[in-house]
XYZ file of C-alpha atoms in Angstrom:
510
model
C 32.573 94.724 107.050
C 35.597 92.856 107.231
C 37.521 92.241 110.766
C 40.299 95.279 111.522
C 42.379 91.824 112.645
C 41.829 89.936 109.297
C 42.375 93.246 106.758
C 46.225 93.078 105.241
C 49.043 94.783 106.419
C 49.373 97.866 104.035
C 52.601 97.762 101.599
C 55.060 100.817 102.573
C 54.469 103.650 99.768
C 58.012 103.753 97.793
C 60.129 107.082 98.442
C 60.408 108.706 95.765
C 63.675 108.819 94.028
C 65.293 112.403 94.863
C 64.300 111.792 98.509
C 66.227 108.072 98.308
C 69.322 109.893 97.094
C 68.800 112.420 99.710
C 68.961 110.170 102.599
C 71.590 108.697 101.468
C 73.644 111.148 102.246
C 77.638 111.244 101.321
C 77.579 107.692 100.357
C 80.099 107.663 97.647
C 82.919 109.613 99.669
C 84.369 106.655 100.794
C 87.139 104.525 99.408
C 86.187 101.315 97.107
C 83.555 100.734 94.515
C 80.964 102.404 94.064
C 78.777 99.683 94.174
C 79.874 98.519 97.490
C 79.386 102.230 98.789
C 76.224 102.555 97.952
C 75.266 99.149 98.807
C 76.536 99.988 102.223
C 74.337 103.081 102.858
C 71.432 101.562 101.667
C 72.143 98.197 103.960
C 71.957 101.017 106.886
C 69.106 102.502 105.525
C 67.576 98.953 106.087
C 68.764 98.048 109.216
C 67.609 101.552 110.752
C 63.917 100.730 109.161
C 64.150 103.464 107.300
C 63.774 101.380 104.519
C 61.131 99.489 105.697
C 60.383 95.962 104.788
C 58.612 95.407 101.763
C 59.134 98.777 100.607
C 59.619 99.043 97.222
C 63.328 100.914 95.918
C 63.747 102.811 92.269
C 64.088 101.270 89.060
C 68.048 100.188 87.899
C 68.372 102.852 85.552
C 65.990 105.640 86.906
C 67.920 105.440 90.240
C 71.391 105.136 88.352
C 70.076 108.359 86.611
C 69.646 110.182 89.574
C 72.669 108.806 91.413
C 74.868 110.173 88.217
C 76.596 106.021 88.057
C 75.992 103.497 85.230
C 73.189 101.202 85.624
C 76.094 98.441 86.348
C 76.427 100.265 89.960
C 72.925 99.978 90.976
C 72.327 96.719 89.857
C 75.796 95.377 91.431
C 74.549 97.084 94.898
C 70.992 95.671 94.427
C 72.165 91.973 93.599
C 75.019 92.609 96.962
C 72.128 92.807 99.330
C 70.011 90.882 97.671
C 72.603 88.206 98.325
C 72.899 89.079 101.778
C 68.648 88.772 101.861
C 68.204 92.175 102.476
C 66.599 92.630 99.360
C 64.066 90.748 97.125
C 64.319 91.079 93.308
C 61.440 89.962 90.967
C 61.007 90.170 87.055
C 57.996 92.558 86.856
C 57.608 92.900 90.271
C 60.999 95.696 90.595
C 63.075 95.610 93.768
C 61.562 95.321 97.155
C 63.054 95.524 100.684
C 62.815 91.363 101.823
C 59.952 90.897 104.217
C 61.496 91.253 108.026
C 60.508 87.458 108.605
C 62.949 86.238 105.856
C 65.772 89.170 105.828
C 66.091 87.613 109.966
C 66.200 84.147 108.864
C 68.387 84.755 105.943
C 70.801 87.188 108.333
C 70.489 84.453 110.644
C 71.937 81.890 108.496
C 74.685 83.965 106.878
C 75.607 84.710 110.717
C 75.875 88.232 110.558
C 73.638 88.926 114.022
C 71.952 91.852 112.083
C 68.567 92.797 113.279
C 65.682 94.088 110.854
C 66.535 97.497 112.777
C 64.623 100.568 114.435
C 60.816 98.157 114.590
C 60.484 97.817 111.344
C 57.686 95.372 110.646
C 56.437 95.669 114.190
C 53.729 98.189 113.059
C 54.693 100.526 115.612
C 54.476 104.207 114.537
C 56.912 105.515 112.277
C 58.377 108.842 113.024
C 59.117 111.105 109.785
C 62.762 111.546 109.679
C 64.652 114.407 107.245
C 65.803 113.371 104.123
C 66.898 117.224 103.532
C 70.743 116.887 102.344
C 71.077 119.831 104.526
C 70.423 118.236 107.676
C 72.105 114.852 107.088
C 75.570 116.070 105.462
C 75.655 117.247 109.399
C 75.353 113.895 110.677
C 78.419 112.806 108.475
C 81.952 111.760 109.824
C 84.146 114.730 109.011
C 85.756 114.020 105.690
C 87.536 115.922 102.902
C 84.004 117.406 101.285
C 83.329 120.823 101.096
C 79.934 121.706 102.526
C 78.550 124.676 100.298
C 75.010 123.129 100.793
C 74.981 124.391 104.651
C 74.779 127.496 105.194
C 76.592 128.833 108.295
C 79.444 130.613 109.341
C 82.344 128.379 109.918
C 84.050 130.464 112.914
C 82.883 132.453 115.855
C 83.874 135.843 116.360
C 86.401 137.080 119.144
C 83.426 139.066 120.856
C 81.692 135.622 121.455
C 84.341 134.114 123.821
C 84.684 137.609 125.245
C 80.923 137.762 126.398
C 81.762 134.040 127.697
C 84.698 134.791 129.122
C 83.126 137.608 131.359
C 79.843 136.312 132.361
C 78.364 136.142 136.409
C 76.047 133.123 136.335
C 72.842 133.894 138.337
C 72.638 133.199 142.120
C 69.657 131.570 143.580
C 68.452 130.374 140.237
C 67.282 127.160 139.016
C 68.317 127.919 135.485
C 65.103 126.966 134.021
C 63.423 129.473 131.901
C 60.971 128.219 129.583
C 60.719 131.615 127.900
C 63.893 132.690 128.034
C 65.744 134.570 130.395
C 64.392 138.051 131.205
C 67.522 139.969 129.992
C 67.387 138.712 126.629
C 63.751 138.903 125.823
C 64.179 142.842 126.939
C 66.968 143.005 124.567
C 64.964 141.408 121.662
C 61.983 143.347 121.982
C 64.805 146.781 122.413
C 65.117 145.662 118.492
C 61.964 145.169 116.915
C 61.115 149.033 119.048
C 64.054 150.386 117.519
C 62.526 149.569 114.426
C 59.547 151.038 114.725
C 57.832 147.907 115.985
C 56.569 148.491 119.542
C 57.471 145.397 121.917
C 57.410 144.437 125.584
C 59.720 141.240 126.604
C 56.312 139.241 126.827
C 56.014 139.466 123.454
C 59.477 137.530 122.801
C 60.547 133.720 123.612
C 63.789 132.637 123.408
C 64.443 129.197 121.635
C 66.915 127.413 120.753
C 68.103 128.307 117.323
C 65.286 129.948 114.509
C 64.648 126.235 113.371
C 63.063 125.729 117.041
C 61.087 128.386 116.642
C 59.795 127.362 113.390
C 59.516 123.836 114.922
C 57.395 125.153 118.262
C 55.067 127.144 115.683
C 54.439 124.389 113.422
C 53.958 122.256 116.132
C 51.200 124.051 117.985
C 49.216 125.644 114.512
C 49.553 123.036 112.290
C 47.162 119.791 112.390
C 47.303 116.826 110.006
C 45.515 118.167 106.580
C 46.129 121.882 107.373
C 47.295 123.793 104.386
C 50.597 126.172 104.862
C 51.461 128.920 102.297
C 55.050 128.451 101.618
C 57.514 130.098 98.699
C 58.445 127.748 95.931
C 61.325 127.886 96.381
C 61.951 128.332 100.322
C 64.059 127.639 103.293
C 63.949 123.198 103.103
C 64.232 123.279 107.143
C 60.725 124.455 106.590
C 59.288 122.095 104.706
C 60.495 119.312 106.634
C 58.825 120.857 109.678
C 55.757 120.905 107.644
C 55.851 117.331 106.253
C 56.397 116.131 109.653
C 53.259 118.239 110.736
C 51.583 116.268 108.006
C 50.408 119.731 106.296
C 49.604 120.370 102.741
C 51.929 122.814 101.233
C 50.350 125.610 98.684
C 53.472 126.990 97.224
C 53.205 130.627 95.631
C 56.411 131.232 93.274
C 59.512 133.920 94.096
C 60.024 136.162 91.575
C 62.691 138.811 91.498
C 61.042 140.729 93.951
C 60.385 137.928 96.327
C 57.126 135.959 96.856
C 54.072 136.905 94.129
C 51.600 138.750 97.034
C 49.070 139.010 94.426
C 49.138 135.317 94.617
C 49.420 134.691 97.737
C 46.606 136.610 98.645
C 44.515 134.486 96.071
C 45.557 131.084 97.773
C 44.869 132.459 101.091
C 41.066 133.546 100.308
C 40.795 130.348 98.002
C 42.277 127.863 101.095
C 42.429 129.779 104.209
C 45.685 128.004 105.288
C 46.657 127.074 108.689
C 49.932 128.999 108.541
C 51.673 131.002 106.182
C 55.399 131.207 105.859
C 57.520 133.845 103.831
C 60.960 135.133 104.030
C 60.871 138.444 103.516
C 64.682 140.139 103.476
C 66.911 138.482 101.295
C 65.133 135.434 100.687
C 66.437 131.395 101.522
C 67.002 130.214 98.901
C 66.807 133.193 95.786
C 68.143 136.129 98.247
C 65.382 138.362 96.915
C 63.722 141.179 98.916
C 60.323 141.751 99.410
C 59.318 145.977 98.618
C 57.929 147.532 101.328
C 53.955 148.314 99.472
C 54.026 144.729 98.682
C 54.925 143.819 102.174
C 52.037 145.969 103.409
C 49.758 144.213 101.278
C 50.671 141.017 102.211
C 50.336 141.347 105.780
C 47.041 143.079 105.570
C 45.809 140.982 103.535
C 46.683 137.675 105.526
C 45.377 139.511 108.888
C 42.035 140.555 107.144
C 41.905 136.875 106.325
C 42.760 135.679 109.824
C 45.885 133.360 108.309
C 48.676 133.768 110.816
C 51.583 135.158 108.956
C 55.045 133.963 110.068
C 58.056 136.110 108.838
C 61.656 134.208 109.420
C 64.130 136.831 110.390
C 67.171 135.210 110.269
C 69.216 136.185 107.308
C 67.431 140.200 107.765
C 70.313 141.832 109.428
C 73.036 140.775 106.337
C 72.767 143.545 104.320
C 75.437 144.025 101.714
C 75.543 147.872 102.007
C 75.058 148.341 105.994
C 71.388 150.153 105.206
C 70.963 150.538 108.941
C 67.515 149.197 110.844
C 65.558 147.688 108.335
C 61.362 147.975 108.633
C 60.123 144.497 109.694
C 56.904 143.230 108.285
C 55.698 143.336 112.022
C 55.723 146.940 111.645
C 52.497 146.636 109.154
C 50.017 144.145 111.289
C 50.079 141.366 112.951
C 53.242 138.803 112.408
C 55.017 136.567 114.251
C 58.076 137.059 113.656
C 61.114 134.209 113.685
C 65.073 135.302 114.632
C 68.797 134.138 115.454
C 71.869 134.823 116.170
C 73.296 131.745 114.646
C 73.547 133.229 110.701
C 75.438 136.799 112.222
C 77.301 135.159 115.302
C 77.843 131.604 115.016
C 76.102 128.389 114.848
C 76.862 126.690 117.641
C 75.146 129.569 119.289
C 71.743 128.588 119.552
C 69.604 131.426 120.323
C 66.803 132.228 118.405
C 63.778 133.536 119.183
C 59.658 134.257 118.506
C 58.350 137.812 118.516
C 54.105 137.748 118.562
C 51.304 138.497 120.182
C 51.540 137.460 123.554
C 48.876 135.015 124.272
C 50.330 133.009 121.422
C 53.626 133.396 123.530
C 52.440 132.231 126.319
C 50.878 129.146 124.425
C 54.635 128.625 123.137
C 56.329 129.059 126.046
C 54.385 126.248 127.599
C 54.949 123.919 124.969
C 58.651 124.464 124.778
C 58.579 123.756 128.537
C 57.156 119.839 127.609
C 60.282 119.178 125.159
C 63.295 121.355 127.106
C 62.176 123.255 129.757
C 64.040 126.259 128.509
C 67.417 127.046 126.587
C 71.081 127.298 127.918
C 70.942 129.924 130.157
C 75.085 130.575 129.613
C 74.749 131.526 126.137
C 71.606 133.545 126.968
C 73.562 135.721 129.456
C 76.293 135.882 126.620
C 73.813 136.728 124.030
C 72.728 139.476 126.118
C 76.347 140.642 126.502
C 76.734 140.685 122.235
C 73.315 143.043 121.418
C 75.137 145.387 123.855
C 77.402 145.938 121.354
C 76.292 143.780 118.208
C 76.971 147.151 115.970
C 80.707 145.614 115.319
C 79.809 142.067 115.348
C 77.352 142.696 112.554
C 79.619 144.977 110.559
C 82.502 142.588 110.675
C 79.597 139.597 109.461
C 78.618 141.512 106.217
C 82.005 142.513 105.582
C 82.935 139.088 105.264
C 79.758 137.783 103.891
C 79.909 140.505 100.824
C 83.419 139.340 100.697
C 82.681 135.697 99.859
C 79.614 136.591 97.962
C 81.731 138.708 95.457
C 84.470 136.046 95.406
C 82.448 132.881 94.552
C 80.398 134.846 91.637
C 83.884 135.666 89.745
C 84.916 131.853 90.686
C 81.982 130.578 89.142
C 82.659 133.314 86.043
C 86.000 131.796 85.413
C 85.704 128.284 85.688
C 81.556 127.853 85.201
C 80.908 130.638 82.848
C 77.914 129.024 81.479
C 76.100 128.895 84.714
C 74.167 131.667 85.630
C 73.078 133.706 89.005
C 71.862 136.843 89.920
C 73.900 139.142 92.468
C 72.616 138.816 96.035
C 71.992 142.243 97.698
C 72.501 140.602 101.492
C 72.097 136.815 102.985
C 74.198 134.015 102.814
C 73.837 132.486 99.580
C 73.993 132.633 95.635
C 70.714 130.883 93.603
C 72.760 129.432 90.543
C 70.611 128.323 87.384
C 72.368 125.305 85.207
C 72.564 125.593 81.453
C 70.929 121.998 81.002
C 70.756 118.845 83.324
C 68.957 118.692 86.655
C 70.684 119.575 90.286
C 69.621 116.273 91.721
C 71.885 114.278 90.105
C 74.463 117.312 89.177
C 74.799 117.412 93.539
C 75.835 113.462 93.111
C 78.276 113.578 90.773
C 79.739 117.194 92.949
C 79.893 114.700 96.101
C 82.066 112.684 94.286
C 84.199 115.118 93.541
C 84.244 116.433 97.274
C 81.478 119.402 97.033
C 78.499 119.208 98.543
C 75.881 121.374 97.284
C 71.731 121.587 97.787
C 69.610 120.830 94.572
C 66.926 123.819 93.600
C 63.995 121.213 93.704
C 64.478 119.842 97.439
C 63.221 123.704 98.253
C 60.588 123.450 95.689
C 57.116 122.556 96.425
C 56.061 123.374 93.030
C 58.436 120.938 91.925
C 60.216 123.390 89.734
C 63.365 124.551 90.265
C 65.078 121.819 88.481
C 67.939 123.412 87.378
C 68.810 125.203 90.087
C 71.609 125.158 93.088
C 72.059 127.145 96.443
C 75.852 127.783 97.282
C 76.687 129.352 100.231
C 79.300 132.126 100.211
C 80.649 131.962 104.011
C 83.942 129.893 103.525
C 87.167 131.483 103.421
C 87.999 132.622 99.855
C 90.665 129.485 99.440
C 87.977 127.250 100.188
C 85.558 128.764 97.893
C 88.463 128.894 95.102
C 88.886 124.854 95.883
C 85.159 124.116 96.301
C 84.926 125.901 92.477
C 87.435 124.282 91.022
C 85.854 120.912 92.282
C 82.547 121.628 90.803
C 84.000 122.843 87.740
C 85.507 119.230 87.477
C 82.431 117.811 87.890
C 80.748 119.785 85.833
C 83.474 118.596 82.607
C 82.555 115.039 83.485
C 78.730 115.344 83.581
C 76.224 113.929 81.313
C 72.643 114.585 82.153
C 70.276 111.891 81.609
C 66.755 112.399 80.351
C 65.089 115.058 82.559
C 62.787 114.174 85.372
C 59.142 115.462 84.547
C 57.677 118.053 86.978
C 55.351 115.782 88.591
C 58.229 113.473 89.582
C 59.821 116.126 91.381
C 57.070 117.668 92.537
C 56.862 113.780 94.806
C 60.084 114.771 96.953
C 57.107 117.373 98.750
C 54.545 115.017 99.292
């Protein structure tokens, strides 16, 4: 057998194209060409190592394709850095990142003082990083884009600086809670028994935001290999969580009543995942609802099976028509159940929570204690203060959030009539369909016209869902009106290359 010392470095895999233009964010907001502007987020990309040396970057014209620019643009940014030895070019051999040994000697010599960035070429371990547009249009410099491809409400109601404004911090308290505070896991599991669920506060942690909570559970279920039964399509926070978990996704499709169960029950006897993850009420992305027999069924059937069923609450309580307390699937077996307040309140307030058994709370609790030793105990205390009363902070929510949701459908009738989408009956967003084209590059050409939106296929594990956009309905009708008329502009200007075939997409999930 040949030495471990002696065997070859291993050449980084290339990303795949859809997750390239993912990461690179709102690149072509700026001012200048657009070669220079995309030659500039891809030198970061570099220098970060998240383009690792010798990693190999799309084709001119496949990458142009997805980028929605002439080939010109792409091979203007490719030849920029591969002036500035970033990059190595070969006929037949396509584009590579230049090995970290000559980038530093070239950088060197051009006197720039750049490094090769974040290790790269060290062979230290390499930490998965999102390439989810919904995460990293967060990370950008405020600019004139409109974000419709994050959904969350973009201003905190009165009654949260009220509960602020009159809280008594604890005396004699360290103001570490691992599991939250006492007060607020009473008042979460005061819920889920209103609702027919019976719950004592053991039963609950609090966490910091629903994404922690999905983070926490992934964390301590998951193991490299393990399979996870997701929707195709599904929340993308998700997924990420699950890629970074190194878990094999076994999507079931979303129909118009929410996730097939008859198929779901068929991958969970066939695989026996790790994890399973719906959305039950009003769905992320499709906003579909899952009937209560079906619901039944699916729960039974994933507890006879011995598949821990997670349920993410988080959009349940934004019901269009104010139907009252809802019946969780925790009311028909065994879930673990995933909520927030940051899709009813606000998002900057980040409480979420777990609701489970409690031995597997306990097992959470101690694990959140290793990464934060608890959450902010102020907005617990003020979290407690809004479920005293959430009745008119909820109301006023779906008020607003029918509001918008009615609003952007007759926008998109007037100005996109050949789009498609199905009313929503609750949740935050609209699941539009294009008449031709692919979102990918569609959401490219919208950045450039200052609308960001979230292609159908980054939620996709099947790799469908080509065609498709989420838009979120929780701006204030002007900005909707705006954001419409932007995409509408776009929309004039584009010209779809050829399609991407479905096992192309279905990459960005791997």
């Amino acid at each position: 057998m040949e030495p471990i010392h002696s065997l070859p470095a291993p050449v980084p895999l290339p990303p795949p194209v859809d997750v390239l233009v993912a990461r690179l964010g709102r690149w072509s907001a700026g001012r200048g060409p657009l070669y220079l502007l995309l030659a500039a987020r891809l030198r970061r990309l570099i220098d970060e190592g998240a383009l690792p040396p010798g990693a190999l970057l799309p084709p001119d014209r496949r990458f142009a394709t997805a980028l929605a620019v002439g080939r010109t643009t792409v091979v203007a940014a490719y030849d920029t850095l591969r002036q500035e030895g970033r990059l190595v070019r070969r006929q037949g051999s396509g584009t590579r990142v230049a090995p970290a040994a000559l980038m530093a000697k070239r950088l060197r010599s051009a006197g720039t003082g750049a490094g090769t960035g974040s290790g790269a070429g060290t062979g230290a371990p390499r930490v998965r990083e999102t390439s989810n547009p919904l995460f990293l249009h967060l990370l950008e410099a405020p600019d004139d884009v409109i974000l419709l491809s994050c959904a969350a409400p973009d201003r905190a109601p009165d009654a949260l600086a009220e509960a602020y404004r009159s809280l008594e911090l604890p005396v004699g308290d360290l103001g570490y809670h691992p599991a939250g505070l006492g007060a607020l896991r009473e008042a979460v599991a005061a819920r889920y028994a209103a609702r027919g669920v019976p719950t004592g506060p053991e039963q609950v942690l609090v966490t910091t935001g629903a994404q922690q909570g999905l983070a926490l559970l992934a964390r301590l279920l998951l193991a490299p290999g393990d399979g996870v039964l997701v929707e195709a399509p599904t929340y993308p926070g998700a997924l990420d969580l699950f890629r970074e978990a190194a878990a094999v996704p076994l999507p079931v499709a979303v129909g118009p009543d929410g996730v097939d169960v008859a198929e779901a029950v068929r991958v969970m006897e066939r695989h026996r995942p790790a994890l399973a993850y719906v959305v039950a009420r009003f769905q992320n992305p499709t906003g579909t609802v899952l009937p209560p027999l079906a619901g039944r069924r699916l729960v039974e059937a994933a507890n006879a099976l011995g598949v821990p069923l997670v349920d993410d609450e988080a959009l349940a309580d934004l019901a269009f028509d104010g139907d009252g307390p809802w019946t969780p699937l925790s009311a028909y077996g065994e879930v673990v159940a995933v909520g927030s307040l940051s899709k009813v309140v606000w998002g900057g307030l980040r409480i979420g929570w777990v609701r489970g058994p409690a031995p597997l709370i306990a097992r959470l609790a101690r694990l959140k204690a290793l990464h934060d030793l608890g959450s902010d105990v102020p907005a617990q205390l003020a979290a407690v203060r809004l479920l005293d009363g959430f009745g008119p902070v909820l109301a006023a929510r779906t008020r607003a959030v029918r509001a918008g949701h009615d609003h952007l459908r007759a926008e998109l009738a007037r100005l996109l009539p050949s789009w498609s989408c199905a009313p929503a009956a609750g949740g935050q967003t609209l699941w539009v369909r294009l008449p031709h084209g692919d979102g990918v590059s569609f959401a490219q050409l919208a950045l450039r016209h200052g609308v960001a939106v979230l292609p159908g296929a980054t939620a996709d594990a099947l790799g469908g869902s080509v065609r498709h956009l989420r838009l979120h309905f929780l701006a204030a009708p002007e900005v909707l009106t705006e954001a419409v008329r932007r995409l509408a502009a776009a929309w004039a200007e584009y010209t779809p290359g050829p399609e991407p075939g479905r096992a192309a997409l279905h990459a960005i999930t791997l």
